[in-house]
Short mmCIF file of C-alpha atoms in Angstrom, two decimals:
data_model
loop_
_atom_site.label_atom_id
_atom_site.label_comp_id
_atom_site.label_asym_id
_atom_site.label_seq_id
_atom_site.Cartn_x
_atom_site.Cartn_y
_atom_site.Cartn_z
CA MET T 1 119.14 156.23 140.85
CA GLY T 2 118.57 153.03 138.48
CA GLU T 3 118.87 153.50 134.82
CA GLN T 4 118.65 156.85 133.26
CA PRO T 5 118.43 157.66 129.59
CA ILE T 6 121.41 159.63 128.34
CA PHE T 7 120.71 159.94 124.51
CA THR T 8 117.39 159.61 122.50
CA THR T 9 116.59 159.32 118.81
CA ARG T 10 114.11 157.97 116.37
CA ALA T 11 114.97 155.44 113.82
CA HIS T 12 113.30 152.31 111.91
CA VAL T 13 114.46 149.19 113.66
CA PHE T 14 115.32 145.93 111.62
CA GLN T 15 116.75 142.73 112.84
CA ILE T 16 118.68 140.05 110.76
CA ASP T 17 116.76 137.04 109.60
CA PRO T 18 117.40 134.20 111.85
CA THR T 19 117.14 131.63 109.18
CA THR T 20 119.08 133.18 106.18
CA LYS T 21 121.45 135.66 108.22
CA LYS T 22 121.22 137.78 104.99
CA ASN T 23 117.83 139.55 104.93
CA TRP T 24 116.68 142.27 107.14
CA VAL T 25 113.15 141.93 109.08
CA PRO T 26 111.53 145.11 110.07
CA ALA T 27 111.01 145.14 113.93
CA SER T 28 108.91 148.12 113.80
CA LYS T 29 106.23 149.43 111.24
CA GLN T 30 107.32 153.06 111.69
CA ALA T 31 110.27 155.09 113.24
CA VAL T 32 110.45 154.45 117.01
CA THR T 33 112.25 155.94 120.04
CA VAL T 34 115.80 154.27 120.46
CA SER T 35 117.82 155.42 123.73
CA TYR T 36 120.93 154.86 125.41
CA PHE T 37 120.36 154.02 129.20
CA TYR T 38 122.93 154.02 131.85
CA ASP T 39 122.70 151.72 135.10
CA SER T 40 124.43 153.48 137.88
CA THR T 41 124.11 150.43 140.27
CA ARG T 42 125.66 147.97 137.64
CA ASN T 43 127.76 150.44 135.97
CA SER T 44 126.56 149.17 132.45
CA TYR T 45 124.97 150.56 129.24
CA ARG T 46 122.09 149.56 127.31
CA ILE T 47 120.34 150.48 124.01
CA ILE T 48 116.49 150.10 124.57
CA SER T 49 113.65 150.77 122.05
CA VAL T 50 109.98 150.11 123.00
CA ASP T 51 107.11 150.11 120.23
CA GLY T 52 104.38 152.10 121.79
CA SER T 53 101.70 150.81 119.45
CA LYS T 54 102.19 147.18 120.52
CA VAL T 55 103.91 147.93 124.13
CA GLY T 56 106.90 145.54 123.32
CA VAL T 57 110.55 145.62 123.69
CA ILE T 58 112.09 145.47 120.38
CA ILE T 59 115.69 146.44 121.30
CA ASN T 60 117.45 145.29 124.70
CA SER T 61 121.18 145.47 123.78
CA THR T 62 123.87 145.71 126.68
CA ILE T 63 126.97 147.43 125.29
CA THR T 64 130.27 145.56 125.63
CA PRO T 65 133.62 146.67 124.68
CA ASN T 66 133.90 144.10 121.97
CA MET T 67 130.97 145.55 119.98
CA THR T 68 131.33 147.74 117.04
CA PHE T 69 128.80 150.00 115.32
CA THR T 70 129.15 149.92 111.40
CA LYS T 71 127.75 152.37 108.92
CA THR T 72 126.53 150.35 106.06
CA SER T 73 125.14 153.26 103.94
CA GLN T 74 124.31 157.06 104.30
CA LYS T 75 121.48 156.34 106.66
CA PHE T 76 121.78 152.83 107.99
CA GLY T 77 123.80 151.44 110.67
CA GLN T 78 124.12 148.12 112.43
CA TRP T 79 125.77 146.21 115.20
CA ALA T 80 125.87 142.56 116.28
CA ASP T 81 124.71 141.27 119.95
CA SER T 82 126.06 137.82 120.89
CA ARG T 83 123.96 137.80 123.94
CA ALA T 84 120.79 138.33 122.10
CA ASN T 85 122.28 136.17 118.99
CA THR T 86 121.16 138.63 116.51
CA VAL T 87 122.19 141.68 114.43
CA PHE T 88 120.19 144.98 114.79
CA GLY T 89 119.88 147.48 112.16
CA LEU T 90 118.75 151.10 112.59
CA GLY T 91 117.44 153.32 109.37
CA PHE T 92 117.58 157.07 110.24
CA ALA T 93 115.93 159.85 108.42
CA SER T 94 119.13 161.86 107.85
CA GLU T 95 122.95 161.51 107.91
CA GLN T 96 123.42 163.68 110.76
CA GLN T 97 121.22 161.59 113.07
CA LEU T 98 123.42 158.43 111.91
CA ALA T 99 126.61 160.09 112.78
CA LYS T 100 125.36 161.28 116.42
CA PHE T 101 124.24 157.71 117.12
CA ALA T 102 127.49 156.16 115.95
CA GLU T 103 129.53 158.83 118.04
CA LYS T 104 127.34 158.10 121.11
CA PHE T 105 128.00 154.34 120.37
CA GLN T 106 131.68 154.84 120.50
CA GLU T 107 131.50 156.95 123.59
CA VAL T 108 129.47 154.46 125.41
CA LYS T 109 131.61 151.61 124.26
CA GLU T 110 134.77 153.48 125.62
CA ALA T 111 132.87 154.01 128.87
CA ALA T 112 131.88 150.34 129.15
CA LYS T 113 135.56 149.43 128.51
CA LEU T 114 136.75 151.94 131.52
CA ALA T 115 133.88 150.30 133.57
CA ARG T 116 135.20 146.91 133.03
CA ASP T 117 138.82 147.89 133.51
CA LYS T 118 137.99 149.65 136.85
CA SER T 119 135.99 146.58 137.97
CA GLN T 120 139.00 144.27 137.21
CA GLU T 121 141.24 146.69 138.97
CA LYS T 122 138.93 146.40 142.00
CA MET T 123 138.70 142.53 141.78
CA GLU T 124 142.50 142.48 141.63
CA THR T 125 143.04 144.87 144.34
CA SER T 126 140.65 142.85 146.74
CA SER T 127 142.14 139.42 145.77
CA ASN T 128 145.64 141.01 146.54
CA ASN T 129 144.36 142.13 149.87
CA SER T 130 142.84 138.95 150.50
CA GLN T 131 145.99 137.18 149.65
CA GLU T 132 148.02 139.23 151.97
CA SER T 133 145.71 138.52 154.85
CA GLY T 134 145.81 134.90 154.10
CA ARG T 135 149.61 135.06 154.21
CA GLU T 136 149.63 136.63 157.55
CA THR T 137 146.93 134.86 159.25
CA PRO T 138 147.21 131.27 158.25
CA SER T 139 151.12 131.33 158.47
CA SER T 140 151.02 132.61 161.73
CA ASN T 141 148.22 130.30 162.99
CA GLN T 142 149.99 127.15 161.37
CA ALA T 143 153.41 128.37 162.65
CA SER T 144 152.01 128.45 166.10
CA SER T 145 150.04 125.21 165.87
CA PHE T 146 152.81 123.24 164.34
CA ASN T 147 156.11 124.83 165.46
CA GLY T 148 154.85 126.85 168.47
CA THR T 149 156.25 130.40 169.47
CA ASP T 150 159.50 132.08 168.29
CA ASP T 151 161.04 131.36 171.73
CA GLU T 152 160.10 127.52 171.46
CA LYS T 153 161.78 127.63 167.84
CA ILE T 154 164.81 129.01 169.39
CA SER T 155 164.94 126.93 172.47
CA HIS T 156 164.34 123.62 170.66
CA GLY T 157 166.38 124.24 167.26
CA GLY T 158 167.69 121.20 165.19
CA PRO T 159 166.95 119.54 161.96
CA GLU T 160 163.25 118.66 163.20
CA THR T 161 162.63 122.57 163.37
CA ALA T 162 164.00 123.15 159.92
CA ALA T 163 161.72 120.45 158.42
CA LEU T 164 158.78 121.80 160.29
CA MET T 165 159.65 125.12 158.65
CA SER T 166 159.78 123.93 155.30
CA GLU T 167 156.49 121.92 155.78
CA ASN T 168 155.06 125.18 157.27
CA ASP T 169 156.14 127.18 153.98
CA LYS T 170 154.67 124.48 151.81
CA LEU T 171 151.29 124.58 153.74
CA THR T 172 151.38 128.38 153.62
CA THR T 173 152.07 128.39 149.84
CA THR T 174 149.19 125.98 149.35
CA VAL T 175 146.83 127.90 151.57
CA GLU T 176 147.55 131.05 149.54
CA GLN T 177 146.86 129.11 146.28
CA SER T 178 143.57 127.91 147.59
CA ASN T 179 142.65 131.43 148.72
CA THR T 180 143.40 132.65 145.40
CA ASN T 181 141.67 129.90 143.55
CA ALA T 182 138.67 130.44 145.82
CA LYS T 183 138.65 134.10 144.96
CA LYS T 184 138.87 133.31 141.21
CA LEU T 185 136.16 130.95 141.66
CA GLU T 186 133.96 133.32 143.57
CA THR T 187 134.59 135.85 140.77
CA GLU T 188 133.79 133.51 138.07
CA LEU T 189 130.72 132.17 139.87
CA GLN T 190 129.37 135.77 140.62
CA THR T 191 129.96 136.34 136.78
CA LEU T 192 128.19 133.29 135.86
CA ARG T 193 125.49 134.35 138.15
CA ASP T 194 125.08 137.95 136.49
CA SER T 195 125.34 136.25 133.21
CA ASN T 196 122.73 133.77 134.19
CA ALA T 197 120.49 136.63 135.51
CA ARG T 198 121.12 138.58 132.35
CA LEU T 199 120.26 135.41 130.29
CA VAL T 200 117.04 134.91 132.41
CA ASP T 201 115.92 138.45 131.81
CA SER T 202 116.97 138.33 128.03
CA LEU T 203 114.99 134.89 127.76
CA THR T 204 112.14 136.38 129.46
CA GLU T 205 112.01 139.31 127.30
CA SER T 206 112.59 137.25 124.34
CA SER T 207 109.73 134.89 125.35
CA ALA T 208 107.65 138.27 125.91
CA ASN T 209 108.89 139.56 122.51
CA VAL T 210 108.08 136.10 121.06
CA GLU T 211 104.35 136.36 122.11
CA ILE T 212 104.42 139.94 121.00
CA TRP T 213 105.77 139.01 117.66
CA LYS T 214 103.26 136.02 117.46
CA LYS T 215 100.39 138.79 117.99
CA GLN T 216 101.93 141.11 115.53
CA LEU T 217 102.23 138.10 113.06
CA ASN T 218 98.58 137.34 113.48
CA THR T 219 97.70 140.91 113.23
CA CYS T 220 99.70 141.18 110.10
CA LYS T 221 98.12 138.12 108.58
CA GLU T 222 94.73 139.52 109.37
CA GLU T 223 95.62 142.93 107.81
CA SER T 224 97.22 141.08 104.91
CA ASP T 225 93.89 139.08 104.38
CA THR T 226 91.94 142.23 104.64
CA LEU T 227 94.07 143.97 102.19
CA ARG T 228 93.73 141.14 99.93
CA GLU T 229 89.92 141.39 100.12
CA LYS T 230 90.06 144.89 99.66
CA ILE T 231 92.48 144.46 96.54
CA ALA T 232 89.96 141.87 95.06
CA GLU T 233 87.09 144.31 95.69
CA LEU T 234 89.05 147.02 94.02
CA GLU T 235 90.11 144.82 91.06
CA SER T 236 86.30 143.98 90.74
CA GLN T 237 85.36 147.66 91.12
CA CYS T 238 88.31 148.37 88.42
CA GLU T 239 86.82 145.89 86.08
CA LYS T 240 83.45 147.15 86.53
CA ALA T 241 84.71 150.63 86.23
CA ASN T 242 86.37 149.61 82.96
CA VAL T 243 83.07 148.15 81.65
CA GLU T 244 81.44 151.38 82.62
CA LYS T 245 84.23 153.39 80.86
CA GLU T 246 83.69 151.25 77.43
CA ARG T 247 79.96 151.75 77.84
CA ASN T 248 80.47 155.56 78.37
CA SER T 249 82.79 155.53 75.33
CA LYS T 250 80.26 153.76 73.17
CA LEU T 251 77.51 155.97 74.40
CA THR T 252 79.70 158.99 73.86
CA VAL T 253 80.27 157.72 70.17
CA ARG T 254 76.63 157.13 69.74
CA VAL T 255 75.93 160.63 70.97
CA GLN T 256 78.36 162.12 68.62
CA GLU T 257 77.00 160.22 65.76
CA LEU T 258 73.34 161.20 66.87
CA GLU T 259 74.40 164.82 67.16
CA THR T 260 75.83 164.61 63.68
CA GLU T 261 72.58 163.05 62.29
CA LEU T 262 70.75 165.85 64.10
CA GLN T 263 72.62 168.50 62.44
CA ASP T 264 72.13 166.85 59.03
CA LYS T 265 68.46 166.56 59.72
CA GLU T 266 68.50 170.26 60.85
CA GLN T 267 70.20 171.01 57.63
CA GLU T 268 67.77 169.23 55.50
CA LEU T 269 64.81 170.82 57.48
CA GLU T 270 66.25 174.20 56.82
CA ASN T 271 66.75 173.15 53.15
CA LEU T 272 62.96 172.02 53.18
CA ARG T 273 61.91 175.58 54.76
CA LYS T 274 63.94 177.29 51.98
CA GLN T 275 62.17 174.96 49.28
CA ALA T 276 58.73 175.71 51.01
CA GLU T 277 59.38 179.34 50.58
CA ILE T 278 60.08 178.71 46.98
CA ILE T 279 56.92 176.38 46.48
CA PRO T 280 54.25 179.42 45.91
CA GLN T 281 56.52 180.78 42.91
CA LEU T 282 56.72 177.15 41.92
CA MET T 283 53.12 176.90 41.81
CA ALA T 284 52.57 179.90 40.00
CA GLU T 285 55.20 178.97 37.30
CA CYS T 286 53.60 175.54 37.21
CA GLU T 287 50.14 177.17 36.45
CA SER T 288 51.56 179.26 33.79
CA ILE T 289 53.39 176.19 32.22
CA THR T 290 50.13 174.61 32.33
CA GLU T 291 48.35 177.37 30.52
CA LYS T 292 51.28 177.33 28.09
CA LEU T 293 51.05 173.65 27.65
CA GLN T 294 47.48 173.74 26.97
CA ALA T 295 47.98 176.38 24.43
CA ALA T 296 50.65 174.21 22.94
CA GLU T 297 48.42 171.29 22.87
CA VAL T 298 45.93 173.39 20.83
CA LYS T 299 48.43 174.43 18.57
CA ASN T 300 49.78 170.97 18.36
CA LYS T 301 46.26 169.81 17.39
CA ASP T 302 46.00 172.42 14.58
CA LEU T 303 49.42 171.27 13.57
CA GLU T 304 48.48 167.72 13.55
CA ASP T 305 45.37 168.63 11.37
CA ARG T 306 47.67 170.43 9.03
CA ILE T 307 50.17 167.46 8.98
CA GLU T 308 47.44 165.28 8.20
CA GLY T 309 46.42 167.53 5.09
CA LEU T 310 49.93 167.90 4.12
CA GLN T 311 50.36 164.10 4.33
CA ALA T 312 47.24 163.87 2.07
CA ASP T 313 48.99 166.24 -0.26
CA ILE T 314 52.11 164.55 -0.15
CA GLU T 315 50.35 161.39 -0.98
CA ASP T 316 49.00 162.98 -3.94
CA SER T 317 52.09 164.35 -4.88
CA GLN T 318 53.92 161.14 -4.65
CA SER T 319 51.18 159.54 -6.75
CA LYS T 320 51.47 162.42 -9.40
CA GLN T 321 55.30 161.90 -8.98
CA GLY T 322 54.87 158.20 -9.77
CA ASN T 323 52.85 159.05 -12.88
CA MET T 324 55.52 161.53 -13.85
CA LYS T 325 58.24 159.01 -13.51
CA GLY T 326 56.32 156.42 -15.59
CA GLU T 327 55.75 158.90 -18.15
CA LEU T 328 59.47 160.36 -17.79
CA LYS T 329 60.61 156.75 -18.20
CA LYS T 330 58.61 156.32 -21.29
CA PHE T 331 59.88 159.41 -22.71
CA MET T 332 63.61 158.26 -22.01
CA ASP T 333 62.93 155.15 -23.58
CA VAL T 334 61.56 157.06 -26.56
CA LEU T 335 64.60 159.30 -26.35
CA ASP T 336 67.04 156.44 -26.36
CA GLY T 337 65.40 154.92 -29.39
CA LYS T 338 65.73 158.38 -31.02
CA ILE T 339 69.37 158.53 -29.99
CA ASP T 340 70.18 155.32 -31.31
CA GLU T 341 68.63 156.14 -34.62
CA LEU T 342 70.58 159.38 -34.68
CA HIS T 343 73.73 157.43 -33.75
CA GLU T 344 72.99 154.96 -36.67
CA PHE T 345 72.34 157.77 -39.02
CA ARG T 346 75.36 159.65 -38.04
CA GLN T 347 77.47 156.25 -38.77
CA GLY T 348 75.51 156.16 -42.12
CA LEU T 349 76.63 159.63 -43.01
CA SER T 350 80.18 158.86 -42.03
CA LYS T 351 80.16 156.02 -44.36
CA LEU T 352 78.80 158.12 -47.06
CA GLY T 353 81.68 160.68 -46.54
CA VAL T 354 84.11 158.09 -46.62
CA ASP T 355 82.92 156.58 -49.62
CA ASN T 356 82.68 159.97 -51.39
#
C-alpha cells in the first residue's frame, strides 16, 4: 500500500533560526497543506508538507515516541525533530485546528510507541527462538563430536567423561552467548542501516531543500530589490505629489483671492452703473448750478460796484470824521480851559465866602 495520508490541515510553517535558536524563520509565504502519513511497510508515521508554489518539501519529520507537541499560544504549536536537527512551528487560523492537530500528534505518537514495542517484542521472540535452536543444535553436535553418543558415554564413563561434559557445557554457553551477541549485532546493524538510509534520505531532501531555499532566497532578494525600487519610485512620486499639492493649494488660494477681487470689481462696477444712472440728474443739476453761479456772479459784480461806492463813501465819511475829531478836540481843549476857569472862579467865590 505504501504511504497514505491519514490527516490533513492547513497552516503557516516556520523553522527555528539555526544560528540564534530563538527566532522563527518562515518556511512558507502562505498557509500550506500539512499532512500525517502512515507507512504500512515500515509501520512508521511522518508529518509532510510541500510548498506547491516552489515544489519543495518544507516538512519531512518522522514521529517518534520521544517527541512532544507543545502549544505555545492559542494558535501556534511546535515540536523538535532531533533527526532533522531543527524545531518546526505551525501557525493555525483557529484554536480548533490547533487542538485537532495536537490530538492527532498524540494519537500518532502513541501508535508509534505501540509499533516500536511490537517490533521489540518480535525481535525478542526471534532472538529467543534462535537461542533455543542454538541450544539444541550446537549442544547435540558438540556432544556427539566431543563425547560421542549416550551409549558411548555410559560405556566409557569415568572422570574424563565428566571433564568433557563440563567443557561441553562451557562451549555450549559460549556458543549461546555468541549467537545472542550476533543477533544483537545484526539488529543494531539493521537499525544503523535504517538510520543511515533515513539520514541519507534526510540529507538528500536537505540538499534539495537547500537548493530550493537558495532559489527562494535569490527570488526573495530579487523581489526585495524590486520592492525597494518601487518604494523609491513611490517616494519620488509622493514628493512630486506633495509639490503638486502645494502648488494646487497655492493656486486654490490665488483663485480664492481672484474671486474675491472679482467680486469687489463687480461691486464697483455695479456702483458705477448706479452712479451712471445718476449722471443725467447730476448734469441737469450742474447746469442749473452753473446758471445760478452766473447770476450770482452778476449780482457779485453789482455788489462789488456798490462796495466800491460804499468804500468811497466810507473814505469820505472817514475824512469827515477825522475833521470832526480835530474840531472836537479843539472844542474839548476850549472846554477844558473853560472848566479850569470855572474851577478857578469857584475857588475864588469860596474864598470870598470864607472871608465874609
